CSV table of C-alpha atoms and ligand atoms in Angstrom, one decimal:
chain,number,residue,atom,x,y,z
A,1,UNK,CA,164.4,173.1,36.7
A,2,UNK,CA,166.5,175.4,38.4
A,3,UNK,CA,167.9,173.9,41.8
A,4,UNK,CA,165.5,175.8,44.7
A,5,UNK,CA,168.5,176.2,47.7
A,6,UNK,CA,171.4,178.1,48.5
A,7,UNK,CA,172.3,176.4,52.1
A,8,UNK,CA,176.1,178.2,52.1
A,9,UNK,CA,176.2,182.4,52.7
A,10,UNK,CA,178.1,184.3,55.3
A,11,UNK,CA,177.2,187.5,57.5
A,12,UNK,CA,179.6,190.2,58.2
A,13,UNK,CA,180.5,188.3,61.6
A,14,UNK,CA,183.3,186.0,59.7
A,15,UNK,CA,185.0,189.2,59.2
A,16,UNK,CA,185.2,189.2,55.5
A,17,UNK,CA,181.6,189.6,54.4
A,18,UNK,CA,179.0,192.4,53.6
A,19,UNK,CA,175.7,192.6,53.7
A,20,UNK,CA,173.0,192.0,57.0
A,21,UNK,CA,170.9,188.6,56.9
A,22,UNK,CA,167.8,190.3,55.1
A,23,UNK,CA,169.4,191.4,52.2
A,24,UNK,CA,170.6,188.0,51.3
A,25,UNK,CA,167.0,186.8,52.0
A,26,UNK,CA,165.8,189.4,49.8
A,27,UNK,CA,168.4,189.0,46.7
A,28,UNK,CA,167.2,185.0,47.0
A,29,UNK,CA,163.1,186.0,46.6
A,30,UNK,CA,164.6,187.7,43.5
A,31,UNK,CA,166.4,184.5,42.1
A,32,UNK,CA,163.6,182.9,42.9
A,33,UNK,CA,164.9,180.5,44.9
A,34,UNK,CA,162.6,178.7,47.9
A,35,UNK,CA,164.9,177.9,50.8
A,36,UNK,CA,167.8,179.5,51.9
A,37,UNK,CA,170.7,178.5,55.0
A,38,UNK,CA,173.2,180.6,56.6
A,39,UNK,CA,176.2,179.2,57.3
A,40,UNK,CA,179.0,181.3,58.6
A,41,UNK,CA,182.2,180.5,59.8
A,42,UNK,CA,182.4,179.0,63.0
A,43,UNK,CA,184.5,180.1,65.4
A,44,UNK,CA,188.2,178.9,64.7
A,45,UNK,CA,189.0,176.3,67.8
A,46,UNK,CA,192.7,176.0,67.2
A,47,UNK,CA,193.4,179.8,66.9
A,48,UNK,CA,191.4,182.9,66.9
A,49,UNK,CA,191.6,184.8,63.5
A,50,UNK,CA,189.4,187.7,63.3
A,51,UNK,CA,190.3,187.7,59.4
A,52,UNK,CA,188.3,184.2,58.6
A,53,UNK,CA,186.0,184.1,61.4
A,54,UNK,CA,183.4,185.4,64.3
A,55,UNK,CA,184.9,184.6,67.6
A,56,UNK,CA,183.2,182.4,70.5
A,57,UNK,CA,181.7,185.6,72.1
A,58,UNK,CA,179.9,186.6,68.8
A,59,UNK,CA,178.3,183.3,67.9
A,60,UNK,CA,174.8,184.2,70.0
A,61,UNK,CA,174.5,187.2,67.9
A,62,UNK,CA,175.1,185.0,64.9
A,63,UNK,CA,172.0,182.7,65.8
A,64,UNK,CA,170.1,186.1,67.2
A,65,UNK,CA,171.0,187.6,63.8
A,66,UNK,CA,169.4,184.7,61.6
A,67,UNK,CA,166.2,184.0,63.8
A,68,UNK,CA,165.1,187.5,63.2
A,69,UNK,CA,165.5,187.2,59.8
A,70,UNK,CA,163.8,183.6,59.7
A,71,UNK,CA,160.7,185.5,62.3
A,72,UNK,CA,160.5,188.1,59.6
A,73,UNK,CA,160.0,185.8,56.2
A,74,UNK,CA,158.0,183.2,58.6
A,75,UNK,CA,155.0,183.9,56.4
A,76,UNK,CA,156.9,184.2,53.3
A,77,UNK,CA,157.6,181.8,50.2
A,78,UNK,CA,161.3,181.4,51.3
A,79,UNK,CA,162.1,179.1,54.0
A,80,UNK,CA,165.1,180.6,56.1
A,81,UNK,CA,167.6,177.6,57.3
A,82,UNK,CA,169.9,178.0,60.5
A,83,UNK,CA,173.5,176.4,59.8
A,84,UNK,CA,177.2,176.6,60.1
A,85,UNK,CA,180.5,175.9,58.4
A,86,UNK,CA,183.3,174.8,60.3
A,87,UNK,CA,186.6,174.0,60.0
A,88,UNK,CA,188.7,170.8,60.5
A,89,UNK,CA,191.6,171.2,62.0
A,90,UNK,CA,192.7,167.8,62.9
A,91,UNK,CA,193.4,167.2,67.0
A,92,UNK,CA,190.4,169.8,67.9
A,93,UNK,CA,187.4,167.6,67.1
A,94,UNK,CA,186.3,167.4,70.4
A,95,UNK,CA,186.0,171.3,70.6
A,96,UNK,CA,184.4,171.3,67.1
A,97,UNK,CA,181.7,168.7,68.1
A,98,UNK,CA,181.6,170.8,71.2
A,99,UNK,CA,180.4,174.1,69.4
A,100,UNK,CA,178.2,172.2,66.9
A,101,UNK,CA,176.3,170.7,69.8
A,102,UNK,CA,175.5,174.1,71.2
A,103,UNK,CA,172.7,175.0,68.8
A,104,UNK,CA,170.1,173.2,66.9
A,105,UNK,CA,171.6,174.0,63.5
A,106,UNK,CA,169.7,172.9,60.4
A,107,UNK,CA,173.1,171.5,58.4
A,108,UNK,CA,176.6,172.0,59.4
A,109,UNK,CA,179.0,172.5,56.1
A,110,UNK,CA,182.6,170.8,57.2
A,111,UNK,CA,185.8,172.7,55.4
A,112,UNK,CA,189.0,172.3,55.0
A,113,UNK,CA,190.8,175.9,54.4
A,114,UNK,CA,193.9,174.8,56.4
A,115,UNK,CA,197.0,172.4,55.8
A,116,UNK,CA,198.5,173.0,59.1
A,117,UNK,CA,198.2,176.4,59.8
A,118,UNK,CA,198.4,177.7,56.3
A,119,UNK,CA,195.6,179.2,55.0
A,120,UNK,CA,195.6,177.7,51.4
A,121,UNK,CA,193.1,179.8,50.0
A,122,UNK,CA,193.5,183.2,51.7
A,123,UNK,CA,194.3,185.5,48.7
A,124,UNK,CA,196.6,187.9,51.2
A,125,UNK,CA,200.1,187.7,50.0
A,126,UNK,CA,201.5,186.5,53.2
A,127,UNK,CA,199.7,183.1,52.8
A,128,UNK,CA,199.7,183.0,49.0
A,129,UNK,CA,202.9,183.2,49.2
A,130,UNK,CA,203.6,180.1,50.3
A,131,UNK,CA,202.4,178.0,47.8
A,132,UNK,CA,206.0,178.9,46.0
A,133,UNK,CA,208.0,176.6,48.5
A,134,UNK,CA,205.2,173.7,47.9
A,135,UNK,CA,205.0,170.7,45.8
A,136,UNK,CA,201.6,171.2,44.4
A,137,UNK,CA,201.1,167.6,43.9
A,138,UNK,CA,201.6,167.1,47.7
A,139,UNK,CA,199.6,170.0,48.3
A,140,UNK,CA,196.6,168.1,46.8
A,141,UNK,CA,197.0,165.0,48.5
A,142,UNK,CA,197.1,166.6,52.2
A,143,UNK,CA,194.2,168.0,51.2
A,144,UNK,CA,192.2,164.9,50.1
A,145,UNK,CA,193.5,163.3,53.0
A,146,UNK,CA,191.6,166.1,55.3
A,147,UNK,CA,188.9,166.4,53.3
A,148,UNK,CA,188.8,161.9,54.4
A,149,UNK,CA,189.6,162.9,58.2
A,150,UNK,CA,187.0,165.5,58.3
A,151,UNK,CA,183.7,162.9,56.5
A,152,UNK,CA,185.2,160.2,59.0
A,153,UNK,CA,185.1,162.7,62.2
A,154,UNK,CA,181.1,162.8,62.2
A,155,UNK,CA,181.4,165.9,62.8
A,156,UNK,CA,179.4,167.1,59.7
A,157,UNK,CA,176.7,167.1,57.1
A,158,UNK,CA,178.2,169.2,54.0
A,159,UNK,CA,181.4,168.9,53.2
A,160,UNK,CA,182.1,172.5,51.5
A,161,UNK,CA,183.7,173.1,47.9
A,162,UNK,CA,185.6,169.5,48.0
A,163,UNK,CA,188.3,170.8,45.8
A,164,UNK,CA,189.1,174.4,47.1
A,165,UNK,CA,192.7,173.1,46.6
A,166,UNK,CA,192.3,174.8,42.8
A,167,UNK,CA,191.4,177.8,43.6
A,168,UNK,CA,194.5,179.7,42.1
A,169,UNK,CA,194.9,177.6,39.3
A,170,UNK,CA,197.9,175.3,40.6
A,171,UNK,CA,197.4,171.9,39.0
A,172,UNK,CA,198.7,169.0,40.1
A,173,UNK,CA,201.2,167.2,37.8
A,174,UNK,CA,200.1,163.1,38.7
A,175,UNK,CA,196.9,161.6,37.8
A,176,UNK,CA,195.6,162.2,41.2
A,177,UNK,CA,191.9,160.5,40.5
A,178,UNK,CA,192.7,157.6,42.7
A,179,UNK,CA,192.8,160.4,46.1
A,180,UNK,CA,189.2,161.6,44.7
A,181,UNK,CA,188.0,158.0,44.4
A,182,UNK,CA,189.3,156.8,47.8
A,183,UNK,CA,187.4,160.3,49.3
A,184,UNK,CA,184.5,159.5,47.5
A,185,UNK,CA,184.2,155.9,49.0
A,186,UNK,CA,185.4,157.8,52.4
A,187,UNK,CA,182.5,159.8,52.0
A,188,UNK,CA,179.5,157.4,51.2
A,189,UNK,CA,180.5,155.4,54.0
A,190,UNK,CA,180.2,158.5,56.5
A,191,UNK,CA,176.8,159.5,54.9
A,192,UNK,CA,178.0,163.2,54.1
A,193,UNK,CA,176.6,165.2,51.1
A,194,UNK,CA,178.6,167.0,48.7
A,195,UNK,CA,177.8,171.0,48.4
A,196,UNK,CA,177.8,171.9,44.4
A,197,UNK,CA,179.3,175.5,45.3
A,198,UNK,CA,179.3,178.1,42.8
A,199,UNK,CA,181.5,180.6,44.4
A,200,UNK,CA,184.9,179.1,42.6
A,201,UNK,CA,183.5,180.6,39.2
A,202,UNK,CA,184.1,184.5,41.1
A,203,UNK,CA,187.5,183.2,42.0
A,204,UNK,CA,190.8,182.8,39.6
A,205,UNK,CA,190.0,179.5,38.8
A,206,UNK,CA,186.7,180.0,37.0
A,207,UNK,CA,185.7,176.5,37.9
A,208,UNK,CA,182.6,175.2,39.9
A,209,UNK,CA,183.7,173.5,43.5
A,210,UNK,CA,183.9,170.7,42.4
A,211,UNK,CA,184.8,170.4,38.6
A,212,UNK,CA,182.9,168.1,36.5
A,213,UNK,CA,185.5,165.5,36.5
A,214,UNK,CA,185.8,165.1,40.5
A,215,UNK,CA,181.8,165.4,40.6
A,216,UNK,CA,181.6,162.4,38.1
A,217,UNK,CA,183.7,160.7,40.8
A,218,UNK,CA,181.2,161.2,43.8
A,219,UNK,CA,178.2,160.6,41.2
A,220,UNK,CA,179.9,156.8,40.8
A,221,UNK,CA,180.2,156.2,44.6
A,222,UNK,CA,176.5,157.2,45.3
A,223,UNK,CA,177.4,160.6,47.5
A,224,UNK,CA,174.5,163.4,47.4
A,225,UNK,CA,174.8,166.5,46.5
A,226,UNK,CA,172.9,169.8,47.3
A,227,UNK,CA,173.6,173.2,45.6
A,228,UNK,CA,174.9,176.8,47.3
A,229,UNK,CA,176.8,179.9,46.2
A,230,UNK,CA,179.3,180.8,49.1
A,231,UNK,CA,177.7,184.4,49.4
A,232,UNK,CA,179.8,186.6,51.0
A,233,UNK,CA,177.7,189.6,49.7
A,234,UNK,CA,173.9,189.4,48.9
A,235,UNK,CA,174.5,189.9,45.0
A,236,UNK,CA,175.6,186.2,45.0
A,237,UNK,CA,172.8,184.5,46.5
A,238,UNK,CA,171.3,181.9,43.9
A,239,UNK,CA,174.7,183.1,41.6
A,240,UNK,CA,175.0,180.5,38.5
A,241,UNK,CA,172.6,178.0,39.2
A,242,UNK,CA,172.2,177.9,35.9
A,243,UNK,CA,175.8,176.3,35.1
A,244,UNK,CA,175.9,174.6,38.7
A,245,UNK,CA,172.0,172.8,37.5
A,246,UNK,CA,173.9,171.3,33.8
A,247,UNK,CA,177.3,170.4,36.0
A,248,UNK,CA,175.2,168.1,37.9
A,249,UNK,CA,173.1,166.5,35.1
A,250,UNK,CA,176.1,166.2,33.3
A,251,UNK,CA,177.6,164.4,36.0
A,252,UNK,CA,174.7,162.4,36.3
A,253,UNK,CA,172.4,163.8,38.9
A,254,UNK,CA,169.2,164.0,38.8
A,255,UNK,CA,168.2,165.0,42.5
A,256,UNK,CA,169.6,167.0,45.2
A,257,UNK,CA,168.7,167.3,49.1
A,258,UNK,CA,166.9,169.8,51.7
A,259,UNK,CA,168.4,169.8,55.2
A,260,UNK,CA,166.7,170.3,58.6
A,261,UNK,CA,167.6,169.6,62.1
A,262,UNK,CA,170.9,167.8,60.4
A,263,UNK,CA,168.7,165.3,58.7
A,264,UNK,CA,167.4,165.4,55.1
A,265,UNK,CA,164.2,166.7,55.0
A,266,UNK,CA,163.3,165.2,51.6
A,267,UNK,CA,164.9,165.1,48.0
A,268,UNK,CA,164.0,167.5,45.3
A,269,UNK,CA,164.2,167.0,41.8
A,270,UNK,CA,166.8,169.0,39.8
B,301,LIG,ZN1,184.6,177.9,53.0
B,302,LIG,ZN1,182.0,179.8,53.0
């Protein structure tokens, strides 16, 4: 069986996404998918970036945008799920929590797209760039280590494509299992679930988030998983399930879970 949920797709509010709320509920009745969550980018606390995500003032019209979408399909086979993805940025916690305690979301996807201030995975050259002047290697391991900081913070339910790090390809040259495995015991402890995102297939790297070797990892330490495409237009909604559905039997899975009210509603069978 197909996996039934997509709990990770954006709105045109982050700034780099087409597409209004019912057209994403729409393309997911065709995929034949039963539940589906928004979770846009949160507003950035550290800095405000129109080019990743809505700004404080917009985040009403977020909610406002998916509760008339969720009143609409109230009496329809899809169940329409309220949630957010925010960053960690290390030092603003308290303003994260702050935010996330503002609405009662249905999951809350934690992400790392920023070392510092860098936007790792921003395809515009002027961040790209950057990743010439870096020791790939050391690239990776700041980004386990944040990917640790942000399951020990609380802060979240989902932690979002846990190795976005490969998104252009760059490969780190040591055997850097032992990070995985430490974040994988980092996250069992913290109670997080791990999002099988099929979004890093559209991207250079051709590779589910996470690859089956890192997923084999979390399968060993006992983290859940649950499955989403990263929409950022409806046309993606319910995108590869197909591949994401072997990944996780291959890696062992046999069960994924439904979120509501930031608690696990139940388990379904994959
Ligand atoms: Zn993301
Ligand atoms: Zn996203």
């Amino acid at each position: 069986m197909l996996p039934k949920v997509d709990y990770h797709m954006h709105t045109p509010l982050c700034g780099h996404a087409v597409g209004e709320p019912e057209e994403y509920a729409k393309h997911a009745i065709a995929m034949g998918l039963s539940e589906i969550g928004f979770s846009d980018h949160a507003p950035l606390v550290s800095h405000e970036d129109t080019r990743y995500t809505m700004n404080k003032k917009q985040l009403p019209l977020y909610h406002q945008m998916v509760e008339r979408v969720q009143a609409k399909y109230k009496k329809s086979a899809l169940t329409i799920k309220l949630g957010i993805e925010a960053d960690f940025i290390p030092g603003f916690e308290a303003q994260t929590g702050e935010i996330l305690s503002g609405y009662p979301y249905d999951f809350v996807i934690g992400s790392v797209h920023f070392i510092d201030r860098w936007a790792f995975d921003d395809p515009d050259p002027s961040q790209k760039v950057k990743w010439k002047d870096k020791d790939i290697d050391t690239v990776y391991r700041d980004y386990y280590r944040l990917l640790r900081l942000s399951a020990e913070s609380g802060l979240y339910d989902i932690m979002g494509h846990v190795d976005l790090v490969k998104k252009f390809g760059h490969r780190p040259a040591a055997d850097l299992s032992g990070e995985v495995e430490e974040t994988a015991r980092v996250f069992k402890k913290s109670g997080v679930t791990v999002e099988i995102n099929t979004s890093g297939l559209r991207k250079p790297v051709k590779e589910i988030y996470p690859s089956l070797d890192v997923l084999k990892i979390y399968r060993k330490s006992g983290v859940p998983v649950t499955f989403s495409s990263d929409s950022h237009d409806p046309g993606d909604v319910g995108r590869d399930y197909d591949k994401a559905a072997a990944l996780a039997k291959e890696a062992g899975y046999s069960e994924y879970q439904v979120f509501k009210k930031r608690k696990i509603e139940r388990v379904e069978r994959l």
